[in-house]
Short mmCIF file of C-alpha atoms in Angstrom, two decimals:
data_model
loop_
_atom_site.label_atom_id
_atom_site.label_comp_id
_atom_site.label_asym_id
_atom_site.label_seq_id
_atom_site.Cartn_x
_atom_site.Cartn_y
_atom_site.Cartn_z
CA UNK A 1097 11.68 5.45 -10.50
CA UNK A 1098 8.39 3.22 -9.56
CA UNK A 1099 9.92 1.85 -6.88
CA UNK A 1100 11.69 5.02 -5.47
CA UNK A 1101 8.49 6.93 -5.64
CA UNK A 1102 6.12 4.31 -3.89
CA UNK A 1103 8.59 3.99 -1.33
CA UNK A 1104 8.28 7.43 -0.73
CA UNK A 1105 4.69 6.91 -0.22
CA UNK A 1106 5.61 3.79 2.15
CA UNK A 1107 7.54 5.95 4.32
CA UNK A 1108 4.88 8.59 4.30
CA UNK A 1109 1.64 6.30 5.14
CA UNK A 1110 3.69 4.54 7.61
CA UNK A 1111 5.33 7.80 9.30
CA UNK A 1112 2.61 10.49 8.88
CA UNK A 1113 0.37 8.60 12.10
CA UNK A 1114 3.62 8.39 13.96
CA UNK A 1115 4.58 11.81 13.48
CA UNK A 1116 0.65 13.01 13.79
CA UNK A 1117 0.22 11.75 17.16
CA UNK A 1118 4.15 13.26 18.41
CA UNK A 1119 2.52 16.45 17.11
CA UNK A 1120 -0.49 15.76 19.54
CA UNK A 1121 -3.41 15.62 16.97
CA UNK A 1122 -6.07 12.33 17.09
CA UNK A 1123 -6.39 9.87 14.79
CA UNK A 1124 -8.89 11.33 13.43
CA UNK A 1125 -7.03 14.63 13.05
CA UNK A 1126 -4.64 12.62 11.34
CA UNK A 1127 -7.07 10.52 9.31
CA UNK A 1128 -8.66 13.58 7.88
CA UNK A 1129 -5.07 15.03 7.16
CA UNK A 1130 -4.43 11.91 4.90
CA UNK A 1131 -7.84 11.20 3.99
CA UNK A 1132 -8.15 14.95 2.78
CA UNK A 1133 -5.01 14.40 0.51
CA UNK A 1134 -6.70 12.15 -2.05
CA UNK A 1135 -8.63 14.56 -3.39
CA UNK A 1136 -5.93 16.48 -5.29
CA UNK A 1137 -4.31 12.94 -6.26
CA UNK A 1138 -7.68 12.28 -7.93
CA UNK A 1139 -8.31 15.47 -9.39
CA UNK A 1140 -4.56 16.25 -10.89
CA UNK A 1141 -4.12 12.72 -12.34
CA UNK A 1142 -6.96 13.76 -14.52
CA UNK A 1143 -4.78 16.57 -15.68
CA UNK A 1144 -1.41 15.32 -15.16
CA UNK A 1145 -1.91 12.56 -18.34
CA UNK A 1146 -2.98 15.22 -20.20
CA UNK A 1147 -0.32 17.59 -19.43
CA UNK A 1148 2.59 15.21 -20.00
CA UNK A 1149 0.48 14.43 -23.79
CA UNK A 1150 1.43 17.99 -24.19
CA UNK A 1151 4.94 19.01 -22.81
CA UNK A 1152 6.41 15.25 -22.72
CA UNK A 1153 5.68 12.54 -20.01
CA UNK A 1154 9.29 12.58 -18.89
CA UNK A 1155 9.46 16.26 -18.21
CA UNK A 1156 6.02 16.31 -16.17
CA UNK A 1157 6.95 13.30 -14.28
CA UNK A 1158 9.80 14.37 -13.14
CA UNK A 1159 8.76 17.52 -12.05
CA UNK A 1160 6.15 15.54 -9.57
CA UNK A 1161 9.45 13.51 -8.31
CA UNK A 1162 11.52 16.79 -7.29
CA UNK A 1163 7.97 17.97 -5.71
CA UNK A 1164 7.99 14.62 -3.40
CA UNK A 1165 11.34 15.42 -2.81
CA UNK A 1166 10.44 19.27 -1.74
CA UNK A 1167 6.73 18.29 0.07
CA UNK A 1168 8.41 15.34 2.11
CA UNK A 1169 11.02 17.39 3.17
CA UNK A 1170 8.70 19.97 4.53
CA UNK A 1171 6.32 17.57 6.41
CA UNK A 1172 8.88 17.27 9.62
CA UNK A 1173 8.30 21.18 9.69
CA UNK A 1174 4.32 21.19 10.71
CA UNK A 1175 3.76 21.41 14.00
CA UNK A 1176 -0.14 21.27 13.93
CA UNK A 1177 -3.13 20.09 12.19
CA UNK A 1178 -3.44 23.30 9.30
CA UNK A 1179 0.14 22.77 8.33
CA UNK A 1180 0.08 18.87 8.18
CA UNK A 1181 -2.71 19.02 5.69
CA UNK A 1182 -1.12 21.63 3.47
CA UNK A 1183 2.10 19.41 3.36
CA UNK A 1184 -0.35 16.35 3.07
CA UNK A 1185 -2.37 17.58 0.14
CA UNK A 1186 1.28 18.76 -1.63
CA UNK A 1187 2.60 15.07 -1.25
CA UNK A 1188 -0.87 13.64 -2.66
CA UNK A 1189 -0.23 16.61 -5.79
CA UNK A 1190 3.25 15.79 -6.20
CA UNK A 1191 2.14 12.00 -6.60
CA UNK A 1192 -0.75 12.91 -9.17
CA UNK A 1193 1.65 14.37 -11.39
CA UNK A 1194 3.99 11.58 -11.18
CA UNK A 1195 1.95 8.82 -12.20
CA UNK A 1196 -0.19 9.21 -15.36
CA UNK A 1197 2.68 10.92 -16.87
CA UNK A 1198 5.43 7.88 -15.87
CA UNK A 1199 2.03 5.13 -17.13
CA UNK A 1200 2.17 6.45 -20.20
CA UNK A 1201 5.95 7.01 -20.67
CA UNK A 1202 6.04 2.97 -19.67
CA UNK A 1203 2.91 2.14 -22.24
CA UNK A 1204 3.92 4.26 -25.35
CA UNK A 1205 3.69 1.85 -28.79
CA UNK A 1206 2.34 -1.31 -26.21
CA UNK A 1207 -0.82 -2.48 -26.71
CA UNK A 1208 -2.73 -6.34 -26.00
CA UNK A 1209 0.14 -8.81 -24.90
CA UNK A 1210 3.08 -6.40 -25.29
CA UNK A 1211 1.50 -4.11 -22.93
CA UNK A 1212 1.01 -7.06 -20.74
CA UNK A 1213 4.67 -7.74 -20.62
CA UNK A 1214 5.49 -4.14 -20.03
CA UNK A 1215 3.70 -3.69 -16.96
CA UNK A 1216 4.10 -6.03 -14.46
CA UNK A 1217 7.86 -5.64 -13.99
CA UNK A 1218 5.93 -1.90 -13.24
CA UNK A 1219 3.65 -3.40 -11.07
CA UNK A 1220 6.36 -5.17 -9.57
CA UNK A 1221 8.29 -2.64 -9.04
CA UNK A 1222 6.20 -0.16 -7.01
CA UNK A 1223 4.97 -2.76 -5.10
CA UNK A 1224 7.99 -4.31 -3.89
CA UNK A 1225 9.30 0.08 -3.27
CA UNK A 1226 6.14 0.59 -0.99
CA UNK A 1227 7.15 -2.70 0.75
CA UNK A 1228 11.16 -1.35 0.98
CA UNK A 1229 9.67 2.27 1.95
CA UNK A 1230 7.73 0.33 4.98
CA UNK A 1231 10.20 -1.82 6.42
CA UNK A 1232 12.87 1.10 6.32
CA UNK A 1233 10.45 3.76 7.65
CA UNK A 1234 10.04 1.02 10.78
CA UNK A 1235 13.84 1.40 11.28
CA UNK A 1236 14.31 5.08 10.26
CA UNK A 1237 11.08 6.22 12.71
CA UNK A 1238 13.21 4.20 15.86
CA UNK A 1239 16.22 6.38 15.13
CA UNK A 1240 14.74 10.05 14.67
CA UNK A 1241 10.80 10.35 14.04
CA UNK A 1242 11.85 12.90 11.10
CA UNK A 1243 13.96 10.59 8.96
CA UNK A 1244 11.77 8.93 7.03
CA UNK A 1245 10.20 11.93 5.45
CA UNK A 1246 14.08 13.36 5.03
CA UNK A 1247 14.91 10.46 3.32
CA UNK A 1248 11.66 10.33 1.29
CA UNK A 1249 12.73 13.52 0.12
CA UNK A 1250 16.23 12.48 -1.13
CA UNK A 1251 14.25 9.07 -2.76
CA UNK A 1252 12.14 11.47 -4.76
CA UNK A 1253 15.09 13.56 -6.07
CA UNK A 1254 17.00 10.52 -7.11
CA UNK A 1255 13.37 9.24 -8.72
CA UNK A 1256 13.22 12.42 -10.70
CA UNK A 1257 17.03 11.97 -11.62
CA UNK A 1258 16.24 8.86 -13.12
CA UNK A 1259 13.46 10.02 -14.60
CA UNK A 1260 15.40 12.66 -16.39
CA UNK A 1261 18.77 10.94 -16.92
CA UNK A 1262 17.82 7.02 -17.50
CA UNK A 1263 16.24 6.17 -21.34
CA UNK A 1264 15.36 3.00 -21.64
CA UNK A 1265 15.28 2.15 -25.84
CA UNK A 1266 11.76 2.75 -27.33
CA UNK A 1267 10.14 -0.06 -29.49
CA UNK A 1268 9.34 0.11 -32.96
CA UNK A 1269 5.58 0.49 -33.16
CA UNK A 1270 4.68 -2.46 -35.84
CA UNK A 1271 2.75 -0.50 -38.78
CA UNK A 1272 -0.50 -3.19 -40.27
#
């Protein structure tokens, strides 16, 4: 699901200026469209870890996969500077909710070296998706400028599939 969902935001960081300037607006139009967006990231991650504490990581992150899946398939639809940073500031949402939620689902019963081991094939993971979600947006962009955020949206839907569908065994916490 890492990997789907940062390749979602490699397609999106590597569209959005494309499809900005067909739309007309500057780069700074399009800066502040993107640059605006972190704020709710910021501000709903705070939340987000909470929330999933509450109703269950898996649940919460998967709801921030399907809305990826619903905010990148909305972006082709702005046609001007308002309505790029509304679907802007829904991606950046969507992706608070998505990761604190999926860090701790990945963490639970880890701690010192174990929590080591447990991350980096995380790291890995969304690392090597926002690489995949670059080079493909590169292609996808040369064939219709709206693809990439189309199939950004099908990535995320699959991500919150997987989210919902895939369990991976939980560890044994060792008791002292």
């Amino acid at each position: 699901a890492s990997f789907l969902m940062d390749g979602c935001m490699g397609v999106f960081n590597l569209a959005l200026p494309q499809f900005g300037g067909q739309l007309g607006l500057s780069p700074a139009e399009i800066g502040l469209a993107k640059g605006a967006a972190t704020l709710p990231y910021a501000l709903i991650c705070v939340f987000a870890g909470a929330l999933g504490d509450r109703l269950g990581w898996r649940p919460v992150a998967a709801v921030g996969c399907f809305c990826i899946s619903v905010s990148h398939f909305f972006v082709p639809m702005a046609n001007g500077l308002a309505s790029l940073m509304i679907v802007c500031l829904a991606v950046s949402a969507a992706q608070g909710l998505f990761w604190p939620p999926f860090e701790g689902m990945t963490g639970v019963g880890k701690s010192g070296a174990d929590l080591s081991k447990q991350l980096v094939p995380l790291n890995v993971s969304w690392s090597l998706g926002y690489m995949s979600g670059l080079f493909a947006c590169g292609y996808l962009i040369s064939t219709f400028i709206r693809l990439p955020f189309y199939v950004a949206a099908g990535a995320g839907f699959v991500a919150g599939l997987v989210v919902l569908i895939v369990r991976v065994p939980e560890q044994q916490v060792p008791s002292e």
